[in-house]
PDB file of C-alpha atoms in Angstrom:
ATOM      1  CA  MET M  18      -1.331  40.118  21.716  1.00 46.00           C
ATOM      2  CA  SER M  19       1.176  39.435  18.943  1.00 58.00           C
ATOM      3  CA  LEU M  20       4.835  40.197  19.527  1.00 61.00           C
ATOM      4  CA  PRO M  21       6.679  42.944  17.640  1.00 62.00           C
ATOM      5  CA  LEU M  22       8.248  41.391  14.543  1.00 61.00           C
ATOM      6  CA  GLU M  23      11.831  41.789  15.751  1.00 68.00           C
ATOM      7  CA  GLN M  24      11.008  40.155  19.097  1.00 79.00           C
ATOM      8  CA  SER M  25       9.103  37.346  17.371  1.00 89.00           C
ATOM      9  CA  LEU M  26      12.073  36.653  15.081  1.00 92.00           C
ATOM     10  CA  ASP M  27      14.444  36.639  18.046  1.00 92.00           C
ATOM     11  CA  GLN M  28      12.255  34.095  19.824  1.00 94.00           C
ATOM     12  CA  PHE M  29      12.022  31.951  16.701  1.00 96.00           C
ATOM     13  CA  MET M  30      15.793  31.903  16.302  1.00 96.00           C
ATOM     14  CA  ALA M  31      16.433  31.203  19.976  1.00 95.00           C
ATOM     15  CA  ALA M  32      13.982  28.294  19.974  1.00 96.00           C
ATOM     16  CA  ASN M  33      14.962  26.735  16.649  1.00 97.00           C
ATOM     17  CA  THR M  34      18.628  27.435  15.905  1.00 96.00           C
ATOM     18  CA  ALA M  35      19.870  24.094  17.232  1.00 96.00           C
ATOM     19  CA  LEU M  36      17.330  22.217  15.109  1.00 95.00           C
ATOM     20  CA  LEU M  37      17.932  24.269  11.965  1.00 96.00           C
ATOM     21  CA  GLN M  38      21.674  23.711  12.221  1.00 95.00           C
ATOM     22  CA  THR M  39      21.073  20.002  11.632  1.00 94.00           C
ATOM     23  CA  THR M  40      19.123  20.498   8.389  1.00 93.00           C
ATOM     24  CA  GLY M  41      21.805  21.777   6.033  1.00 89.00           C
ATOM     25  CA  MET M  42      19.659  24.796   5.165  1.00 92.00           C
ATOM     26  CA  PRO M  43      21.803  27.936   4.647  1.00 89.00           C
ATOM     27  CA  HIS M  44      21.605  30.264   7.632  1.00 89.00           C
ATOM     28  CA  ARG M  45      20.533  33.153   5.445  1.00 87.00           C
ATOM     29  CA  LEU M  46      17.255  31.402   4.615  1.00 91.00           C
ATOM     30  CA  TRP M  47      16.182  30.538   8.158  1.00 94.00           C
ATOM     31  CA  ALA M  48      14.281  33.789   8.609  1.00 94.00           C
ATOM     32  CA  SER M  49      12.204  32.926   5.538  1.00 94.00           C
ATOM     33  CA  ILE M  50      10.638  30.044   7.486  1.00 97.00           C
ATOM     34  CA  TRP M  51       9.771  32.430  10.295  1.00 96.00           C
ATOM     35  CA  GLY M  52       8.388  34.967   7.815  1.00 94.00           C
ATOM     36  CA  ARG M  53       6.092  32.405   6.192  1.00 94.00           C
ATOM     37  CA  ILE M  54       4.765  31.209   9.548  1.00 95.00           C
ATOM     38  CA  GLU M  55       4.447  34.714  11.003  1.00 93.00           C
ATOM     39  CA  ALA M  56       2.485  36.001   7.995  1.00 91.00           C
ATOM     40  CA  ASN M  57       0.519  32.758   7.595  1.00 92.00           C
ATOM     41  CA  LYS M  58       1.776  32.533   4.014  1.00 92.00           C
ATOM     42  CA  LEU M  59       2.045  28.786   3.953  1.00 95.00           C
ATOM     43  CA  GLY M  60       2.146  26.525   0.930  1.00 95.00           C
ATOM     44  CA  THR M  61       3.199  27.390  -2.606  1.00 94.00           C
ATOM     45  CA  LEU M  62       1.461  30.741  -3.081  1.00 89.00           C
ATOM     46  CA  SER M  63       3.971  33.498  -3.743  1.00 84.00           C
ATOM     47  CA  PRO M  64       4.920  35.283  -0.495  1.00 74.00           C
ATOM     48  CA  THR M  65       5.632  38.559  -2.300  1.00 69.00           C
ATOM     49  CA  ASN M  66       2.860  39.215  -4.822  1.00 63.00           C
ATOM     50  CA  GLU M  67      -0.133  41.317  -3.803  1.00 67.00           C
ATOM     51  CA  ASP M  68      -2.292  38.917  -5.793  1.00 65.00           C
ATOM     52  CA  PRO M  69      -0.733  35.605  -4.737  1.00 76.00           C
ATOM     53  CA  ALA M  70      -0.346  32.897  -7.346  1.00 87.00           C
ATOM     54  CA  PRO M  71       1.491  29.581  -7.030  1.00 92.00           C
ATOM     55  CA  ILE M  72       5.243  29.794  -7.532  1.00 94.00           C
ATOM     56  CA  PHE M  73       5.030  26.473  -9.422  1.00 96.00           C
ATOM     57  CA  ASP M  74       3.152  25.421 -12.535  1.00 96.00           C
ATOM     58  CA  VAL M  75       2.695  22.347 -14.722  1.00 95.00           C
ATOM     59  CA  ALA M  76       4.277  22.278 -18.164  1.00 95.00           C
ATOM     60  CA  ILE M  77       5.061  19.655 -20.773  1.00 93.00           C
ATOM     61  CA  VAL M  78       8.812  19.099 -20.951  1.00 92.00           C
ATOM     62  CA  GLY M  79       9.717  16.672 -23.685  1.00 88.00           C
ATOM     63  CA  ASP M  80       6.677  14.443 -23.737  1.00 88.00           C
ATOM     64  CA  ALA M  81       5.929  14.438 -20.019  1.00 89.00           C
ATOM     65  CA  PRO M  82       4.181  16.816 -17.623  1.00 93.00           C
ATOM     66  CA  CYS M  83       6.566  18.367 -15.101  1.00 94.00           C
ATOM     67  CA  ILE M  84       6.478  20.807 -12.207  1.00 96.00           C
ATOM     68  CA  VAL M  85       8.268  24.000 -13.233  1.00 96.00           C
ATOM     69  CA  ALA M  86       8.972  27.410 -11.750  1.00 95.00           C
ATOM     70  CA  ALA M  87       6.037  29.649 -12.669  1.00 95.00           C
ATOM     71  CA  GLN M  88       8.172  32.789 -12.330  1.00 91.00           C
ATOM     72  CA  ASP M  89      11.772  33.784 -11.797  1.00 91.00           C
ATOM     73  CA  LEU M  90      12.576  32.643  -8.251  1.00 89.00           C
ATOM     74  CA  ILE M  91      15.012  34.292  -5.893  1.00 88.00           C
ATOM     75  CA  PRO M  92      15.981  32.020  -2.984  1.00 89.00           C
ATOM     76  CA  ARG M  93      13.670  33.634  -0.435  1.00 88.00           C
ATOM     77  CA  ALA M  94      10.661  33.173  -2.711  1.00 89.00           C
ATOM     78  CA  ALA M  95      11.534  29.513  -3.196  1.00 92.00           C
ATOM     79  CA  VAL M  96      11.374  28.658   0.517  1.00 94.00           C
ATOM     80  CA  VAL M  97       8.086  26.804   0.923  1.00 97.00           C
ATOM     81  CA  VAL M  98       6.562  25.990   4.315  1.00 98.00           C
ATOM     82  CA  TYR M  99       3.701  23.508   4.081  1.00 98.00           C
ATOM     83  CA  ARG M 100       0.987  22.890   6.615  1.00 96.00           C
ATOM     84  CA  HIS M 101       0.353  19.285   7.594  1.00 98.00           C
ATOM     85  CA  GLU M 102      -3.390  19.549   6.987  1.00 97.00           C
ATOM     86  CA  TRP M 103      -4.060  15.889   7.704  1.00 98.00           C
ATOM     87  CA  THR M 104      -2.147  14.039  10.413  1.00 97.00           C
ATOM     88  CA  PHE M 105      -2.800  10.556  11.744  1.00 97.00           C
ATOM     89  CA  GLU M 106      -0.939   7.796  13.563  1.00 96.00           C
ATOM     90  CA  THR M 107      -2.533   4.605  12.212  1.00 96.00           C
ATOM     91  CA  ILE M 108      -4.419   3.430   9.149  1.00 97.00           C
ATOM     92  CA  GLU M 109      -7.450   2.816  11.350  1.00 97.00           C
ATOM     93  CA  GLN M 110      -7.341   6.441  12.487  1.00 98.00           C
ATOM     94  CA  ALA M 111      -6.975   7.609   8.883  1.00 98.00           C
ATOM     95  CA  ARG M 112     -10.037   5.623   7.854  1.00 98.00           C
ATOM     96  CA  ALA M 113     -12.046   7.074  10.739  1.00 98.00           C
ATOM     97  CA  HIS M 114     -11.079  10.608   9.702  1.00 98.00           C
ATOM     98  CA  LEU M 115     -12.178   9.945   6.120  1.00 98.00           C
ATOM     99  CA  GLU M 116     -15.478   8.392   7.159  1.00 98.00           C
ATOM    100  CA  GLN M 117     -16.232  11.422   9.324  1.00 98.00           C
ATOM    101  CA  SER M 118     -15.277  14.106   6.789  1.00 98.00           C
ATOM    102  CA  PRO M 119     -16.553  14.221   3.194  1.00 97.00           C
ATOM    103  CA  ALA M 120     -14.528  17.421   2.741  1.00 97.00           C
ATOM    104  CA  LEU M 121     -11.325  15.555   3.589  1.00 98.00           C
ATOM    105  CA  VAL M 122     -12.226  12.785   1.139  1.00 98.00           C
ATOM    106  CA  ALA M 123     -12.777  15.371  -1.598  1.00 97.00           C
ATOM    107  CA  ALA M 124      -9.502  17.194  -0.874  1.00 97.00           C
ATOM    108  CA  VAL M 125      -7.420  14.012  -0.800  1.00 97.00           C
ATOM    109  CA  SER M 126      -9.124  12.731  -3.957  1.00 96.00           C
ATOM    110  CA  ASN M 127      -8.160  15.954  -5.748  1.00 95.00           C
ATOM    111  CA  LEU M 128      -4.565  15.467  -4.615  1.00 96.00           C
ATOM    112  CA  PHE M 129      -4.561  11.963  -6.098  1.00 95.00           C
ATOM    113  CA  VAL M 130      -5.878  13.323  -9.397  1.00 93.00           C
ATOM    114  CA  ALA M 131      -2.850  15.641  -9.543  1.00 93.00           C
ATOM    115  CA  VAL M 132      -0.384  12.952  -8.467  1.00 94.00           C
ATOM    116  CA  ASN M 133      -1.765  10.462 -10.982  1.00 92.00           C
ATOM    117  CA  ALA M 134      -1.640  12.970 -13.827  1.00 90.00           C
ATOM    118  CA  LEU M 135       1.989  13.868 -13.166  1.00 91.00           C
ATOM    119  CA  SER M 136       3.098  10.270 -12.694  1.00 85.00           C
ATOM    120  CA  ALA M 137       1.208   9.006 -15.760  1.00 79.00           C
ATOM    121  CA  THR M 138      -0.746   6.612 -13.536  1.00 79.00           C
ATOM    122  CA  PRO M 139      -3.784   5.260 -15.426  1.00 77.00           C
ATOM    123  CA  SER M 140      -7.120   6.564 -14.222  1.00 70.00           C
ATOM    124  CA  ASP M 141      -8.925   4.281 -11.839  1.00 76.00           C
ATOM    125  CA  ASP M 142     -12.699   4.324 -11.429  1.00 87.00           C
ATOM    126  CA  THR M 143     -12.181   3.225  -7.821  1.00 90.00           C
ATOM    127  CA  LEU M 144     -11.144   6.767  -6.902  1.00 91.00           C
ATOM    128  CA  LYS M 145     -14.520   8.005  -8.148  1.00 91.00           C
ATOM    129  CA  ASN M 146     -16.735   5.119  -7.058  1.00 93.00           C
ATOM    130  CA  ALA M 147     -15.089   4.070  -3.768  1.00 95.00           C
ATOM    131  CA  PRO M 148     -12.820   6.963  -2.819  1.00 96.00           C
ATOM    132  CA  ILE M 149     -12.173   5.951   0.789  1.00 97.00           C
ATOM    133  CA  GLU M 150     -10.966   2.494  -0.236  1.00 96.00           C
ATOM    134  CA  TYR M 151      -8.810   3.987  -2.974  1.00 96.00           C
ATOM    135  CA  ILE M 152      -7.277   6.505  -0.576  1.00 97.00           C
ATOM    136  CA  ILE M 153      -6.542   3.902   2.096  1.00 97.00           C
ATOM    137  CA  ASN M 154      -4.983   1.512  -0.421  1.00 95.00           C
ATOM    138  CA  ASN M 155      -2.799   4.251  -1.923  1.00 95.00           C
ATOM    139  CA  LEU M 156      -1.976   6.355   1.139  1.00 96.00           C
ATOM    140  CA  HIS M 157       1.727   5.517   0.936  1.00 96.00           C
ATOM    141  CA  ARG M 158       1.931   7.452  -2.339  1.00 96.00           C
ATOM    142  CA  ILE M 159       1.019  10.823  -0.804  1.00 97.00           C
ATOM    143  CA  THR M 160       1.876  10.400   2.879  1.00 98.00           C
ATOM    144  CA  PHE M 161       5.103  11.143   4.741  1.00 98.00           C
ATOM    145  CA  SER M 162       6.193  10.423   8.300  1.00 97.00           C
ATOM    146  CA  PHE M 163       8.189  12.034  11.057  1.00 95.00           C
ATOM    147  CA  THR M 164       9.066  11.038  14.602  1.00 92.00           C
ATOM    148  CA  VAL M 165       8.968  13.251  17.656  1.00 86.00           C
ATOM    149  CA  ALA M 166      10.706  12.236  20.858  1.00 76.00           C
ATOM    150  CA  SER M 167       9.039  13.418  24.047  1.00 66.00           C
ATOM    151  CA  SER M 168      10.068  13.034  27.641  1.00 55.00           C
ATOM    152  CA  THR M 169       7.435  11.826  30.099  1.00 56.00           C
ATOM    153  CA  SER M 170       8.194  10.775  33.659  1.00 46.00           C
ATOM    154  CA  GLY M 171      11.867  10.838  32.831  1.00 47.00           C
ATOM    155  CA  LYS M 172      11.511   8.396  29.941  1.00 54.00           C
ATOM    156  CA  GLU M 173      12.097   9.116  26.280  1.00 66.00           C
ATOM    157  CA  ASP M 174       9.137   8.107  24.122  1.00 78.00           C
ATOM    158  CA  ALA M 175       9.232   8.404  20.347  1.00 83.00           C
ATOM    159  CA  LYS M 176       5.954   8.850  18.514  1.00 88.00           C
ATOM    160  CA  THR M 177       5.590   8.595  14.746  1.00 92.00           C
ATOM    161  CA  PHE M 178       3.079  10.730  12.879  1.00 96.00           C
ATOM    162  CA  ASN M 179       1.934  10.352   9.296  1.00 98.00           C
ATOM    163  CA  TYR M 180       0.890  13.458   7.413  1.00 98.00           C
ATOM    164  CA  VAL M 181      -0.505  14.690   4.114  1.00 98.00           C
ATOM    165  CA  CYS M 182      -0.042  18.193   2.697  1.00 98.00           C
ATOM    166  CA  LEU M 183      -3.077  19.203   0.651  1.00 97.00           C
ATOM    167  CA  ASP M 184      -1.496  22.119  -1.183  1.00 96.00           C
ATOM    168  CA  GLN M 185      -2.016  22.220  -4.958  1.00 93.00           C
ATOM    169  CA  PHE M 186       1.711  21.536  -5.305  1.00 96.00           C
ATOM    170  CA  SER M 187       2.111  19.256  -2.305  1.00 97.00           C
ATOM    171  CA  PRO M 188       5.488  17.531  -1.837  1.00 97.00           C
ATOM    172  CA  ALA M 189       3.680  14.392  -3.021  1.00 97.00           C
ATOM    173  CA  VAL M 190       3.236  16.061  -6.415  1.00 96.00           C
ATOM    174  CA  ILE M 191       6.853  17.235  -6.785  1.00 96.00           C
ATOM    175  CA  PRO M 192       9.073  14.418  -8.073  1.00 94.00           C
ATOM    176  CA  VAL M 193      12.130  13.238  -6.172  1.00 94.00           C
ATOM    177  CA  SER M 194      15.361  14.166  -7.921  1.00 89.00           C
ATOM    178  CA  GLU M 195      17.360  11.382  -9.488  1.00 80.00           C
ATOM    179  CA  SER M 196      20.548  13.422  -9.096  1.00 78.00           C
ATOM    180  CA  ALA M 197      22.530  14.291  -5.993  1.00 76.00           C
ATOM    181  CA  THR M 198      21.584  17.959  -6.296  1.00 79.00           C
ATOM    182  CA  PRO M 199      17.797  18.434  -6.301  1.00 85.00           C
ATOM    183  CA  MET M 200      16.385  21.828  -7.134  1.00 89.00           C
ATOM    184  CA  LEU M 201      14.743  21.905  -3.686  1.00 94.00           C
ATOM    185  CA  SER M 202      15.895  20.205  -0.507  1.00 94.00           C
ATOM    186  CA  ALA M 203      13.235  19.002   1.919  1.00 96.00           C
ATOM    187  CA  PHE M 204      12.902  18.378   5.638  1.00 97.00           C
ATOM    188  CA  VAL M 205      10.273  18.239   8.374  1.00 97.00           C
ATOM    189  CA  PHE M 206      10.535  21.199  10.739  1.00 97.00           C
ATOM    190  CA  VAL M 207       8.950  21.180  14.200  1.00 96.00           C
ATOM    191  CA  ASP M 208       8.712  24.758  15.464  1.00 96.00           C
ATOM    192  CA  GLN M 209       9.896  24.463  19.051  1.00 94.00           C
ATOM    193  CA  ARG M 210       7.793  27.432  20.134  1.00 94.00           C
ATOM    194  CA  SER M 211       4.490  25.699  19.441  1.00 93.00           C
ATOM    195  CA  MET M 212       5.630  22.126  18.629  1.00 93.00           C
ATOM    196  CA  THR M 213       3.804  22.517  15.319  1.00 95.00           C
ATOM    197  CA  ALA M 214       5.232  20.452  12.454  1.00 96.00           C
ATOM    198  CA  TYR M 215       5.697  21.737   8.923  1.00 98.00           C
ATOM    199  CA  THR M 216       7.417  20.466   5.797  1.00 98.00           C
ATOM    200  CA  VAL M 217       9.992  22.867   4.390  1.00 98.00           C
ATOM    201  CA  LEU M 218      11.398  22.996   0.871  1.00 97.00           C
ATOM    202  CA  TYR M 219      14.303  25.325   0.260  1.00 95.00           C
ATOM    203  CA  PRO M 220      16.627  26.084  -2.669  1.00 90.00           C
ATOM    204  CA  GLY M 221      19.064  23.228  -3.056  1.00 79.00           C
ATOM    205  CA  TRP M 222      20.900  25.088  -5.813  1.00 71.00           C
ATOM    206  CA  ILE M 223      22.486  27.767  -3.628  1.00 71.00           C
ATOM    207  CA  LYS M 224      25.618  27.442  -1.574  1.00 57.00           C
ATOM    208  CA  ALA M 225      25.475  27.350   2.201  1.00 48.00           C
ATOM    209  CA  ALA M 226      26.400  30.556   3.969  1.00 42.00           C
ATOM    210  CA  ALA M 227      30.060  30.945   4.763  1.00 43.00           C
ATOM    211  CA  GLU M 228      31.156  30.625   8.382  1.00 40.00           C
ATOM    212  CA  GLY M 229      30.523  33.900  10.155  1.00 43.00           C
ATOM    213  CA  GLU M 230      28.235  35.311   7.454  1.00 45.00           C
ATOM    214  CA  ASP M 231      25.216  37.220   8.730  1.00 44.00           C
ATOM    215  CA  ALA M 232      22.505  34.586   9.016  1.00 39.00           C
ATOM    216  CA  LEU M 233      19.565  36.811   8.214  1.00 40.00           C
ATOM    217  CA  LEU M 234      20.666  39.170   5.453  1.00 40.00           C
ATOM    218  CA  PHE M 235      20.664  38.929   1.685  1.00 41.00           C
ATOM    219  CA  THR M 236      22.585  41.210  -0.603  1.00 42.00           C
ATOM    220  CA  PRO M 237      21.238  42.125  -4.060  1.00 42.00           C
ATOM    221  CA  ASP M 238      24.115  40.161  -5.584  1.00 43.00           C
ATOM    222  CA  ASP M 239      22.985  37.029  -3.743  1.00 53.00           C
ATOM    223  CA  ASP M 240      19.517  37.282  -5.283  1.00 54.00           C
ATOM    224  CA  ASP M 241      20.781  38.038  -8.780  1.00 54.00           C
ATOM    225  CA  GLU M 242      23.311  35.243  -8.753  1.00 61.00           C
ATOM    226  CA  ASP M 243      21.004  32.606  -7.310  1.00 75.00           C
ATOM    227  CA  THR M 244      17.773  33.358  -9.201  1.00 83.00           C
ATOM    228  CA  ILE M 245      16.389  30.528 -11.318  1.00 82.00           C
ATOM    229  CA  PRO M 246      14.335  31.395 -14.374  1.00 90.00           C
ATOM    230  CA  ALA M 247      10.689  30.621 -14.970  1.00 93.00           C
ATOM    231  CA  GLY M 248      10.229  27.252 -16.635  1.00 95.00           C
ATOM    232  CA  THR M 249      13.008  25.486 -14.716  1.00 93.00           C
ATOM    233  CA  VAL M 250      11.998  21.922 -13.828  1.00 93.00           C
ATOM    234  CA  ILE M 251      11.470  21.534 -10.077  1.00 94.00           C
ATOM    235  CA  THR M 252      12.529  18.426  -8.150  1.00 94.00           C
ATOM    236  CA  ARG M 253      13.043  17.761  -4.456  1.00 95.00           C
ATOM    237  CA  SER M 254      15.121  15.607  -2.149  1.00 94.00           C
ATOM    238  CA  PRO M 255      13.456  12.577  -0.518  1.00 95.00           C
ATOM    239  CA  LEU M 256      11.191  12.771   2.519  1.00 96.00           C
ATOM    240  CA  LEU M 257      10.473   9.797   4.767  1.00 94.00           C
ATOM    241  CA  ALA M 258       7.502   8.100   3.115  1.00 93.00           C
ATOM    242  CA  MET M 259       4.864   6.237   5.064  1.00 92.00           C
ATOM    243  CA  LYS M 260       5.383   2.497   4.776  1.00 83.00           C
ATOM    244  CA  PRO M 261       2.788   0.736   2.578  1.00 78.00           C
TER     245      PRO M 261
END
């Protein structure tokens, strides 16, 4: 039986406040993570539209393709929580997963098509003719890592996981900002209730909540002031990339 929404939010905050405090994410956006997970509205589909469409799009800016806001974005709508659809610990394990799942090969190949197009990487027949070899040789371009410390028998053991998000606008597709103020800040979030890991992007353009401000409420003025218009180029802060 699912919990009432208020009780579920209380449990989320109790379990995750200490972790979220280390991320730099404004308090007033924390509940947006919970809302995405609770409603299973993960990835870059709009959390508000009845007919969901991606909040990002591809447009030519100057002479180059870029990721842009597909609509005017208030801060809550720009909080993205990605599933880690493919997780593995070693290259050998990654290869085994690919050899066992043609659907995974197809999904990862499609992600590389998007990444290559946006990075102006020349097409490579290897992706079409020998996709598993291409994926293995280029995994570092789409794969990120995080480390989880667990306590067993009184000892602290750290385990590193590699992951790929297969969303149409995966973090691998969104370019890293060259400035100190990316449009979206990024971090890996491990929900302490289920120990499920997600990647979170949140608006890097808004100011952190003032000390003592209500952590969960927006005012209309907040949304109006912090909205970014459709067509704004989207960048992100770095995530820990898998080593080549």
